[in-house]
Coordinates of C-alpha atoms and ligand atoms in Angstrom, one line a residue:
M1 CA 6.2 -3.2 11.8
R2 CA 4.0 -5.9 10.1
Q3 CA 2.1 -3.3 8.1
R4 CA 5.3 -1.6 7.1
I5 CA 6.6 -4.9 5.8
L6 CA 3.5 -5.6 3.9
L7 CA 3.7 -2.2 2.2
L8 CA 7.3 -2.8 1.4
V9 CA 6.7 -6.1 -0.2
A10 CA 4.1 -4.5 -2.4
F11 CA 6.1 -1.6 -3.5
I12 CA 9.8 -1.1 -3.2
F13 CA 10.5 2.4 -4.4
M14 CA 13.7 4.3 -4.9
G15 CA 14.0 8.0 -4.1
S16 CA 15.4 10.8 -6.1
N17 CA 18.1 13.4 -5.8
V18 CA 17.1 16.9 -6.9
R19 CA 20.2 18.6 -5.7
V20 CA 20.6 22.0 -7.4
S21 CA 24.4 22.0 -7.6
A22 CA 26.3 18.9 -8.7
R23 CA 28.9 19.2 -6.0
P24 CA 27.8 17.8 -2.6
N25 CA 28.4 20.1 0.3
E26 CA 30.0 19.1 3.5
A27 CA 26.8 18.6 5.4
D28 CA 25.5 16.3 2.7
T29 CA 28.7 14.2 2.8
H30 CA 28.4 13.8 6.5
F31 CA 24.7 13.0 6.2
D32 CA 25.3 10.3 3.6
V33 CA 27.7 8.6 6.0
F34 CA 25.1 8.8 8.8
K35 CA 22.4 7.3 6.5
G36 CA 24.6 4.4 5.6
S37 CA 25.2 3.5 9.3
F38 CA 21.6 4.1 10.2
I39 CA 20.4 1.6 7.6
E40 CA 23.0 -1.0 8.5
S41 CA 22.0 -0.9 12.2
L42 CA 18.3 -0.9 11.2
W43 CA 18.8 -4.2 9.5
E44 CA 20.7 -5.6 12.4
L45 CA 17.8 -4.7 14.7
Y46 CA 15.1 -5.9 12.3
P47 CA 16.7 -8.9 10.5
T48 CA 13.3 -10.2 9.1
W49 CA 12.5 -6.8 7.7
A50 CA 15.9 -6.8 6.1
S51 CA 15.3 -10.2 4.5
S52 CA 12.0 -9.0 3.1
I53 CA 13.5 -6.2 1.2
G54 CA 16.4 -8.3 -0.1
Y55 CA 19.2 -7.7 2.4
H56 CA 20.2 -11.2 3.4
K57 CA 23.2 -10.7 5.7
F58 CA 21.0 -11.5 8.8
D59 CA 18.9 -14.3 7.4
A60 CA 19.8 -16.7 10.2
L61 CA 18.4 -14.4 12.9
L62 CA 15.0 -14.2 14.5
P63 CA 14.8 -11.7 17.3
L64 CA 12.4 -12.5 20.2
P65 CA 9.5 -10.0 20.6
D66 CA 10.4 -9.5 24.3
A67 CA 11.1 -6.5 26.5
A68 CA 14.8 -6.7 25.9
Q69 CA 14.2 -6.3 22.2
R70 CA 11.9 -3.3 22.8
N71 CA 14.5 -1.7 25.0
K72 CA 17.1 -2.2 22.2
E73 CA 14.7 -0.5 19.8
L74 CA 14.1 2.4 22.1
A75 CA 17.9 2.9 22.6
F76 CA 18.3 2.7 18.8
C77 CA 15.7 5.5 18.4
K78 CA 17.2 7.6 21.1
S79 CA 20.8 7.5 19.8
N80 CA 19.8 7.9 16.1
L81 CA 17.5 10.9 16.9
A82 CA 20.4 12.5 18.7
A83 CA 22.7 11.9 15.8
L84 CA 20.0 13.1 13.3
R85 CA 19.5 16.4 15.2
K86 CA 23.1 17.3 14.9
F87 CA 22.3 18.2 11.3
K88 CA 20.6 21.4 10.4
V89 CA 17.9 20.5 7.9
S90 CA 18.4 23.7 5.8
D91 CA 22.0 22.8 5.2
L92 CA 21.1 19.7 3.3
S93 CA 20.1 19.0 -0.3
D94 CA 16.4 18.6 -1.1
A95 CA 16.9 14.9 -1.4
N96 CA 18.6 14.7 2.0
Q97 CA 16.0 17.0 3.6
T98 CA 13.2 14.6 2.8
D99 CA 15.4 11.6 3.9
Y100 CA 15.9 13.4 7.2
H101 CA 12.2 13.8 7.7
L102 CA 11.5 10.1 6.8
I103 CA 14.2 8.9 9.2
E104 CA 12.9 11.2 12.0
N105 CA 9.3 10.0 11.5
Q106 CA 10.4 6.4 11.5
L107 CA 12.2 6.8 14.9
L108 CA 9.5 8.9 16.5
S109 CA 6.8 6.5 15.3
T110 CA 8.7 3.5 16.7
E111 CA 9.0 5.2 20.1
W112 CA 5.4 6.0 20.1
G113 CA 4.4 2.5 19.1
I114 CA 6.3 1.0 22.0
K115 CA 5.3 3.5 24.6
E116 CA 1.8 4.5 23.6
L117 CA 0.2 2.4 21.0
R118 CA 1.4 -0.9 22.5
S119 CA -0.1 -3.1 19.9
Y120 CA 2.3 -5.9 21.0
E121 CA -0.1 -6.3 23.9
W122 CA -3.4 -6.3 22.1
D123 CA -2.7 -7.6 18.6
P124 CA -1.9 -11.3 18.7
S125 CA -1.7 -11.4 14.9
S126 CA 1.5 -9.4 15.0
Y127 CA 3.1 -12.7 16.0
N128 CA 3.5 -14.8 12.9
V129 CA 6.7 -16.1 11.5
S130 CA 5.4 -17.9 8.4
G131 CA 5.7 -15.0 5.9
T132 CA 9.4 -14.5 6.6
F133 CA 10.1 -18.2 6.3
A134 CA 8.0 -18.6 3.2
E135 CA 10.0 -15.9 1.4
M136 CA 13.2 -17.7 2.1
L137 CA 12.0 -20.8 0.3
A138 CA 10.1 -19.0 -2.6
N139 CA 12.6 -16.3 -3.6
D140 CA 15.6 -17.4 -5.5
Y141 CA 18.1 -14.9 -4.2
A142 CA 20.8 -17.5 -3.2
P143 CA 21.5 -21.2 -3.8
L144 CA 18.7 -23.3 -2.3
D145 CA 21.0 -25.2 0.1
Q146 CA 22.2 -22.0 1.5
R147 CA 18.7 -20.7 1.9
I148 CA 17.6 -23.9 3.7
R149 CA 20.5 -23.7 6.1
N150 CA 19.6 -20.1 7.0
F151 CA 16.0 -21.3 7.3
Y152 CA 17.2 -24.0 9.7
A153 CA 19.2 -21.6 11.8
R154 CA 16.4 -19.0 12.0
M155 CA 13.9 -21.7 13.0
A156 CA 15.8 -22.4 16.2
A157 CA 14.2 -19.3 17.9
I158 CA 10.6 -20.1 17.0
P159 CA 9.6 -21.8 20.2
D160 CA 11.0 -18.9 22.3
Y161 CA 9.5 -16.5 19.9
Y162 CA 5.9 -17.7 20.6
K163 CA 6.7 -17.9 24.4
A164 CA 7.6 -14.2 24.4
A165 CA 4.5 -13.5 22.4
R166 CA 2.3 -15.1 25.0
K167 CA 4.0 -13.1 27.7
N168 CA 3.2 -9.8 25.9
I169 CA -0.5 -10.4 25.3
Q170 CA -3.0 -8.8 27.6
N171 CA -6.8 -8.5 27.0
P172 CA -6.3 -8.7 23.2
T173 CA -9.1 -7.6 20.8
L174 CA -11.3 -10.5 19.7
E175 CA -10.8 -9.5 16.1
H176 CA -7.0 -9.7 16.2
T177 CA -7.2 -12.9 18.2
E178 CA -9.3 -14.5 15.5
L179 CA -7.0 -13.2 12.8
A180 CA -4.0 -14.5 14.6
I181 CA -5.5 -18.0 14.9
S182 CA -6.4 -18.2 11.2
Q183 CA -3.2 -16.7 9.9
N184 CA -1.0 -18.9 12.1
I185 CA -2.8 -22.0 11.1
G186 CA -2.6 -20.9 7.4
G187 CA 1.2 -20.5 7.8
L188 CA 1.8 -24.1 9.0
S189 CA 2.3 -25.4 5.5
V190 CA 5.5 -23.4 5.2
F191 CA 7.1 -25.8 7.8
E192 CA 5.4 -28.9 6.5
S193 CA 4.8 -29.3 2.7
D194 CA 6.8 -26.2 1.5
L195 CA 9.8 -27.2 3.6
E196 CA 9.5 -30.8 2.4
D197 CA 9.3 -29.8 -1.2
A198 CA 12.4 -27.6 -0.8
L199 CA 14.3 -30.5 0.9
K200 CA 13.5 -32.8 -2.0
K201 CA 15.0 -30.3 -4.5
S202 CA 18.1 -29.6 -2.3
G203 CA 21.5 -31.2 -2.4
L204 CA 21.7 -31.8 1.3
D205 CA 22.5 -35.3 2.7
D206 CA 20.0 -37.4 4.6
V207 CA 21.4 -36.7 8.0
E208 CA 21.1 -33.0 7.6
K209 CA 17.7 -33.3 6.0
S210 CA 16.4 -35.2 9.0
R211 CA 17.9 -32.7 11.4
I212 CA 16.0 -29.9 9.5
R213 CA 12.8 -31.9 9.5
A214 CA 13.0 -32.4 13.3
R215 CA 13.4 -28.7 13.8
G216 CA 10.5 -28.0 11.4
A217 CA 8.3 -30.3 13.5
E218 CA 9.3 -28.3 16.6
A219 CA 8.3 -25.1 14.8
V220 CA 4.9 -26.6 13.9
A221 CA 4.4 -27.7 17.5
A222 CA 5.2 -24.2 18.8
I223 CA 2.7 -22.5 16.4
K224 CA 0.0 -25.0 17.2
E225 CA 0.6 -24.5 20.9
Y226 CA 0.2 -20.7 20.4
V227 CA -3.0 -21.2 18.4
E228 CA -4.4 -23.5 21.2
W229 CA -3.4 -21.0 23.8
L230 CA -5.2 -18.2 21.9
K231 CA -8.3 -20.3 21.5
N232 CA -8.5 -21.0 25.2
L233 CA -7.6 -17.6 26.4
D234 CA -9.6 -16.4 29.4
N235 CA -10.3 -13.0 27.9
K236 CA -13.1 -11.6 30.0
H237 CA -12.4 -7.9 29.1
P238 CA -11.2 -7.8 25.6
R239 CA -10.0 -4.5 24.3
S240 CA -12.1 -2.9 21.6
F241 CA -10.7 -3.1 18.1
R242 CA -11.5 0.6 17.8
L243 CA -8.4 2.7 18.3
G244 CA -10.1 5.7 19.8
K245 CA -9.7 9.4 18.8
E246 CA -6.4 10.2 20.5
L247 CA -4.4 7.2 19.3
Y248 CA -5.9 7.5 15.9
A249 CA -4.9 11.1 15.4
K250 CA -1.3 10.2 16.3
K251 CA -1.2 7.1 14.2
F252 CA -2.6 9.1 11.2
M253 CA 0.1 11.7 11.7
F254 CA 2.9 9.1 11.7
D255 CA 1.6 6.9 8.9
M256 CA 0.4 9.6 6.5
Q257 CA 2.9 12.4 7.3
S258 CA 0.3 14.7 5.8
T259 CA -0.2 18.5 5.9
Y260 CA -3.7 17.7 7.2
T261 CA -4.9 16.2 10.4
A262 CA -7.2 13.1 10.5
D263 CA -10.2 15.4 11.3
E264 CA -9.5 17.6 8.3
I265 CA -9.1 14.7 5.9
Y266 CA -12.4 13.2 7.2
R267 CA -14.2 16.4 6.6
K268 CA -12.7 16.6 3.1
A269 CA -13.8 13.1 2.4
L270 CA -17.4 13.9 3.4
D271 CA -17.3 16.9 1.0
R272 CA -15.9 14.8 -1.7
K273 CA -18.6 12.1 -1.2
K274 CA -21.3 14.8 -1.6
Y275 CA -19.6 16.2 -4.7
L276 CA -19.3 12.7 -6.3
H277 CA -23.0 11.9 -5.6
E278 CA -24.1 15.1 -7.3
K279 CA -21.9 14.4 -10.3
M280 CA -23.1 10.8 -10.5
Y281 CA -26.7 11.8 -10.4
A282 CA -26.3 14.4 -13.2
T283 CA -24.2 12.0 -15.3
S284 CA -26.7 9.1 -14.8
L285 CA -29.6 11.3 -15.8
L286 CA -27.7 12.3 -19.0
L287 CA -26.9 8.7 -19.9
W288 CA -30.2 7.1 -19.0
S289 CA -32.1 7.6 -22.3
K290 CA -29.1 6.5 -24.4
Y291 CA -29.4 3.0 -22.8
H292 CA -33.0 2.6 -21.7
R293 CA -36.5 3.0 -23.3
T294 CA -38.2 3.2 -19.9
S295 CA -38.3 6.4 -17.9
A296 CA -35.6 7.0 -15.4
P297 CA -36.1 6.0 -11.7
T298 CA -37.1 9.0 -9.6
D299 CA -35.0 8.0 -6.7
S300 CA -31.4 9.3 -7.3
T301 CA -29.6 6.4 -5.7
E302 CA -31.6 3.9 -7.6
L303 CA -31.0 5.8 -10.8
I304 CA -27.2 5.7 -10.3
R305 CA -27.3 2.1 -9.2
Q306 CA -29.1 1.0 -12.3
M307 CA -26.9 3.0 -14.6
I308 CA -23.8 1.5 -13.1
E309 CA -25.4 -2.0 -13.5
T310 CA -26.1 -1.2 -17.2
L311 CA -22.6 -0.1 -18.0
S312 CA -21.0 -3.0 -16.0
A313 CA -22.4 -5.4 -18.7
D314 CA -19.8 -3.9 -21.1
H315 CA -16.8 -6.2 -20.3
V316 CA -14.3 -8.4 -22.0
K317 CA -14.6 -12.2 -22.3
P318 CA -12.7 -14.2 -19.7
A319 CA -10.2 -15.4 -22.3
E320 CA -9.5 -11.9 -23.4
F321 CA -8.8 -10.4 -20.0
Q322 CA -5.0 -10.5 -20.2
S323 CA -4.7 -9.3 -23.8
A324 CA -7.2 -6.4 -23.1
I325 CA -4.9 -5.2 -20.4
E326 CA -1.8 -5.6 -22.6
K327 CA -3.3 -3.7 -25.5
Q328 CA -4.1 -0.8 -23.2
I329 CA -0.5 0.1 -22.4
P330 CA 0.6 1.6 -25.8
V331 CA -2.8 3.5 -26.0
L332 CA -2.0 5.2 -22.7
V333 CA 1.5 6.1 -23.8
D334 CA 0.3 7.6 -27.0
F335 CA -2.4 9.6 -25.3
I336 CA 0.1 11.1 -22.8
K337 CA 2.5 12.0 -25.6
K338 CA -0.3 13.6 -27.7
K339 CA -1.5 15.7 -24.8
D340 CA 2.0 16.4 -23.5
L341 CA 1.2 15.4 -19.9
I342 CA 4.5 14.0 -18.7
Y343 CA 7.7 12.7 -20.2
I344 CA 7.7 8.9 -20.5
D345 CA 11.2 7.4 -20.8
P346 CA 11.1 5.2 -24.0
S347 CA 14.2 3.3 -22.9
K348 CA 12.2 1.8 -20.0
P349 CA 9.2 0.1 -21.4
L350 CA 7.0 -1.8 -19.0
V351 CA 7.5 -5.6 -19.1
V352 CA 4.0 -7.1 -19.2
R353 CA 3.9 -10.7 -18.0
R354 CA 1.4 -13.3 -16.9
E355 CA 1.3 -13.3 -13.1
P356 CA 3.7 -15.9 -11.6
A357 CA 2.1 -18.9 -9.9
Y358 CA 2.7 -17.7 -6.3
M359 CA 0.4 -14.7 -7.0
A360 CA -2.3 -16.7 -8.7
G361 CA -5.8 -16.2 -7.6
V362 CA -5.4 -12.4 -7.3
A363 CA -6.6 -11.6 -10.8
G364 CA -6.3 -8.0 -11.9
A365 CA -2.9 -6.4 -12.3
S366 CA 0.0 -5.3 -10.1
I367 CA 3.4 -3.9 -10.4
S368 CA 6.4 -5.7 -8.9
S369 CA 9.7 -3.9 -8.9
P370 CA 13.1 -5.1 -7.7
G371 CA 14.2 -4.1 -4.2
P372 CA 17.0 -1.6 -3.6
Y373 CA 19.5 -4.4 -3.3
D374 CA 18.6 -6.0 -6.6
K375 CA 19.5 -3.3 -9.1
E376 CA 19.6 -5.6 -12.1
G377 CA 16.1 -6.9 -11.5
N378 CA 13.2 -6.2 -13.9
T379 CA 10.0 -4.3 -13.1
Y380 CA 7.0 -6.3 -14.2
Y381 CA 3.4 -5.6 -14.8
N382 CA 1.8 -8.8 -13.5
V383 CA -1.5 -9.5 -15.3
G384 CA -3.8 -12.1 -13.8
S385 CA -5.7 -14.6 -15.7
L386 CA -9.2 -16.0 -15.1
D387 CA -8.2 -19.6 -16.0
G388 CA -9.9 -22.1 -13.8
W389 CA -12.5 -19.7 -12.5
D390 CA -16.1 -20.9 -12.6
S391 CA -18.3 -18.8 -14.9
A392 CA -20.4 -17.1 -12.2
Q393 CA -17.2 -16.0 -10.4
A394 CA -15.6 -14.8 -13.6
E395 CA -18.8 -12.9 -14.6
S396 CA -19.0 -11.1 -11.3
Y397 CA -15.3 -10.2 -11.5
L398 CA -15.5 -9.0 -15.1
R399 CA -18.6 -6.9 -14.3
E400 CA -16.6 -5.2 -11.6
Y401 CA -13.5 -4.8 -13.9
N402 CA -15.7 -3.8 -16.8
K403 CA -14.4 -2.0 -19.9
Y404 CA -14.3 1.4 -18.1
I405 CA -12.8 0.3 -14.8
L406 CA -10.2 -1.8 -16.5
Q407 CA -8.8 1.3 -18.2
I408 CA -8.8 3.2 -14.9
L409 CA -6.9 0.2 -13.3
N410 CA -4.3 0.4 -16.0
I411 CA -3.9 4.2 -15.4
H412 CA -3.5 3.6 -11.7
E413 CA -1.1 0.6 -11.7
A414 CA 0.9 1.3 -14.8
I415 CA 0.9 4.5 -16.9
P416 CA 1.1 7.2 -15.7
G417 CA 0.4 5.8 -12.2
H418 CA 2.6 3.5 -10.2
Y419 CA 5.0 2.5 -12.9
T420 CA 5.7 6.0 -14.1
Q421 CA 6.2 7.2 -10.6
L422 CA 8.7 4.3 -10.1
V423 CA 10.7 5.2 -13.2
Y424 CA 11.0 8.8 -12.0
A425 CA 11.9 7.8 -8.5
N426 CA 14.6 5.4 -9.8
Q427 CA 16.5 8.2 -11.5
S428 CA 18.4 9.1 -8.4
P429 CA 18.1 6.3 -5.9
S430 CA 17.8 6.9 -2.1
L431 CA 18.0 3.8 0.0
V432 CA 16.1 5.7 2.8
K433 CA 13.1 6.4 0.4
S434 CA 13.1 2.9 -0.9
V435 CA 12.8 1.6 2.6
L436 CA 10.7 4.3 4.3
G437 CA 9.0 5.9 1.3
N438 CA 5.6 7.5 2.0
N439 CA 2.7 5.4 1.0
A440 CA 0.2 8.2 0.9
M441 CA 2.3 9.9 -1.8
I442 CA 2.7 6.7 -3.8
E443 CA -1.0 5.8 -3.7
G444 CA -2.0 9.4 -3.9
W445 CA -0.1 9.8 -7.2
A446 CA -1.8 6.8 -8.7
V447 CA -5.2 8.0 -7.7
Y448 CA -4.5 11.5 -8.9
T449 CA -3.5 10.3 -12.4
E450 CA -6.9 8.6 -12.8
L451 CA -8.6 12.0 -12.5
M452 CA -5.9 13.8 -14.5
M453 CA -6.3 11.5 -17.5
L454 CA -10.0 12.0 -17.6
E455 CA -9.7 15.7 -17.2
N456 CA -7.6 15.7 -20.3
G457 CA -10.2 13.8 -22.3
Y458 CA -9.0 10.2 -22.0
G459 CA -11.4 7.7 -23.6
A460 CA -12.9 10.2 -26.1
R461 CA -13.4 8.8 -29.6
P462 CA -10.9 10.2 -32.2
H463 CA -13.6 12.3 -33.9
A464 CA -15.9 13.0 -31.0
P465 CA -17.5 16.4 -31.0
T466 CA -15.9 17.4 -27.7
A467 CA -12.5 16.4 -26.3
D468 CA -14.0 15.6 -22.9
A469 CA -13.9 12.0 -21.7
P470 CA -17.2 10.2 -22.4
A471 CA -19.9 10.4 -19.7
E472 CA -19.7 6.6 -19.3
M473 CA -16.1 6.8 -18.3
W474 CA -16.8 9.7 -15.9
L475 CA -19.6 7.8 -14.2
M476 CA -17.5 4.7 -13.6
Y477 CA -14.6 6.9 -12.5
Y478 CA -16.8 8.6 -9.9
K479 CA -17.8 5.2 -8.6
W480 CA -14.2 4.1 -8.4
N481 CA -13.1 7.4 -6.7
L482 CA -16.0 7.0 -4.2
R483 CA -14.4 3.8 -3.0
S484 CA -11.2 5.5 -1.7
T485 CA -13.3 8.4 -0.4
C486 CA -15.6 6.1 1.5
N487 CA -12.7 4.0 2.8
T488 CA -11.5 7.1 4.5
I489 CA -14.9 7.9 6.0
L490 CA -15.2 4.3 7.1
D491 CA -11.8 4.1 8.8
Y492 CA -12.2 7.4 10.6
S493 CA -15.8 6.7 11.7
V494 CA -15.0 3.2 13.0
H495 CA -11.9 4.0 14.9
T496 CA -12.7 7.4 16.3
G497 CA -16.4 6.9 16.7
N498 CA -18.8 4.1 17.1
M499 CA -19.9 3.2 13.5
T500 CA -21.5 -0.2 13.7
K501 CA -21.1 -3.0 11.2
E502 CA -24.6 -2.4 10.0
E503 CA -23.9 1.3 9.4
A504 CA -20.7 0.5 7.7
L505 CA -22.3 -1.9 5.3
K506 CA -25.0 0.6 4.6
L507 CA -22.4 3.3 3.7
L508 CA -20.5 0.9 1.4
T509 CA -23.4 -0.7 -0.4
Q510 CA -25.9 2.1 -0.6
E511 CA -23.7 5.2 -0.7
A512 CA -20.6 3.7 -2.4
F513 CA -22.5 1.2 -4.6
Q514 CA -20.4 -1.7 -3.6
Q515 CA -21.4 -5.4 -3.7
Q516 CA -22.3 -7.0 -0.4
A517 CA -19.2 -9.3 -0.5
E518 CA -16.8 -6.4 -1.1
A519 CA -18.4 -4.5 1.7
E520 CA -18.1 -7.4 4.1
G521 CA -14.5 -7.8 3.2
K522 CA -13.9 -4.1 3.9
W523 CA -15.5 -4.4 7.3
K524 CA -13.1 -7.2 8.2
R525 CA -10.2 -5.2 7.0
V526 CA -11.2 -2.0 9.0
S527 CA -11.6 -4.1 12.2
V528 CA -7.9 -5.3 12.1
T529 CA -6.2 -2.3 10.5
Q530 CA -6.1 1.4 11.3
V531 CA -5.3 4.5 9.1
Q532 CA -4.1 2.3 6.2
L533 CA -7.4 2.7 4.4
C534 CA -6.9 6.5 4.3
C535 CA -3.7 6.6 2.3
Y536 CA -5.3 6.7 -1.1
F537 CA -7.6 9.6 -0.4
T538 CA -5.2 11.6 1.7
G539 CA -2.4 11.6 -0.9
F540 CA -4.9 12.3 -3.7
T541 CA -6.3 15.3 -1.8
E542 CA -2.9 16.7 -1.0
I543 CA -1.7 16.4 -4.6
C544 CA -4.9 18.0 -6.0
D545 CA -4.6 20.9 -3.5
L546 CA -0.9 21.4 -4.3
R547 CA -1.8 21.6 -8.0
E548 CA -4.3 24.3 -7.3
E549 CA -1.7 26.2 -5.2
M550 CA 0.9 25.9 -7.9
K551 CA -1.7 27.1 -10.5
K552 CA -2.4 30.2 -8.5
K553 CA 1.3 30.9 -8.0
A554 CA 2.3 30.5 -11.6
G555 CA -0.8 32.0 -13.2
S556 CA -0.7 31.8 -16.9
N557 CA 2.7 30.2 -16.8
F558 CA 1.4 27.1 -15.2
K559 CA 2.3 24.0 -17.2
L560 CA 0.8 20.7 -16.2
K561 CA 3.6 18.6 -17.6
Q562 CA 6.2 20.7 -15.7
F563 CA 4.1 20.3 -12.5
H564 CA 4.1 16.5 -12.9
E565 CA 7.7 16.1 -13.6
Q566 CA 8.8 18.4 -10.8
F567 CA 6.5 16.7 -8.4
L568 CA 7.9 13.2 -9.2
S569 CA 11.5 14.3 -9.1
Y570 CA 11.5 14.4 -5.3
G571 CA 11.0 10.6 -5.1
S572 CA 8.6 8.9 -2.7
A573 CA 8.6 11.7 -0.1
P574 CA 5.6 12.9 1.8
V575 CA 3.5 15.4 -0.2
K576 CA 3.9 17.8 2.8
Y577 CA 7.6 18.2 2.1
I578 CA 7.4 18.1 -1.7
R579 CA 4.9 21.0 -1.3
Q580 CA 7.3 23.0 0.8
M581 CA 10.0 22.6 -1.9
M582 CA 7.7 23.3 -4.8
L583 CA 6.2 26.4 -3.3
R584 CA 9.6 27.8 -2.2
Ligands
ZN1 ZN1 -21.5 -10.3 -18.6
ZN2 ZN1 -2.1 1.6 -5.9

């Protein structure tokens, strides 16, 4: 659940409708009614999930994470699976077929999570209320006084919430225990300074304010008590943070909804790593004499490392970071038009803005799009600034996001990556896809476009002798692509095998050319998440493979532009099902 919410906060996508005939058939009409009641009861069952995607009817509720709630969830899964299976998939429109699969996957995955995965027993970090409450104060979806009153009502359950949490926990992993302690402490300010700031701005009278403050203090006490309890837990036989082969294979199946198994994707990632290393070596050798007067290092890894170092020095000045990103957007659009790669709707230009204060510190760029219940909202391209960074910090960051990588980042986040995918998905909205959309498809598309743009010569100078992208661009692309490839190898090796921290750091720094700090961060992430790190490579691989299949099928009639437009027309559905429809 928590992971799901995090993904949803990052990208809220709308699905599409690719019905062949304009007139809905009877099965579709019935299915639409079923979907409506499914979503409404989903929100009733998960009121904090509902709030996080902008549905505020249940804002005053906070369900307890106890056995009664889990039984309610199981009953919900059972009855909705029965209702779902009354429909014959082949009777439905393409859009409803993919919705069917997404709903089915969600229900089966929930059942499996409660019965088999049982992370509510071993992951204490799954208990944390601060995010939900922080959003109620930060997001301006309703008048402040009303939001504070819901905040107050929802707070009432916090002490019982943490009591239920303590009852669930058995031999938790040390990693998730540590994470729970730091994240719950980090969230305290929501009920202290954040709440106090909101009260000052509100129109509530003093009596009501002090009642709210008192309940805020109870919430703080309950969270602190939970943290103390975790710190003193007599945990003689902690569970390993490694998921193990069997659970991993299942979780991969539910989270990725891929044509491939976890084992198959792992083997494909190993092959890709080998391919990238060969390409990087050849490209570095080619570039060496252009940049150096000395002879090239004989060790291939050292040669690649030094060449990457050399090219990383080509970066913008801190003050120009934002404008460099902004200036890129029209260049990308022009290139796509000139090469006829995909139709870009000119009526929906991307709104570039400086990242809002609550995102500050996360330099770089990201897309934020309105949720499915906020149709009037704008989609923004948030661009970070390096204001206030010390010069060493800024230099290291700018070397990482050098001239080449910055362009790849824009392709990924904006055009024709995430933003373009979003515009296509919005053409025929599906609430189911905006809530349960497939993350491997979404990330896979963005990663695929990086390769596709370079294949078509992106970055070549206007009068260059060949139309191929420059070797510098390719080398940095390979390094970038190696990151998602090695993320997959790391995740699989850690959770299904016994890859140690030392081995992991070696893989990331020596084979993927990452900085020590980045590699350490990745180790932390892999020890508290599972499968998530695979979504980029899995989706990318499936899209590349599908393109090859389509090329074979269409022969000389294959048109890249048509492939892209058809692929995106199905919305944020798993590539597995898009493939079935495209090959049909
Ligand atoms: Zn520099
Ligand atoms: Zn992405």
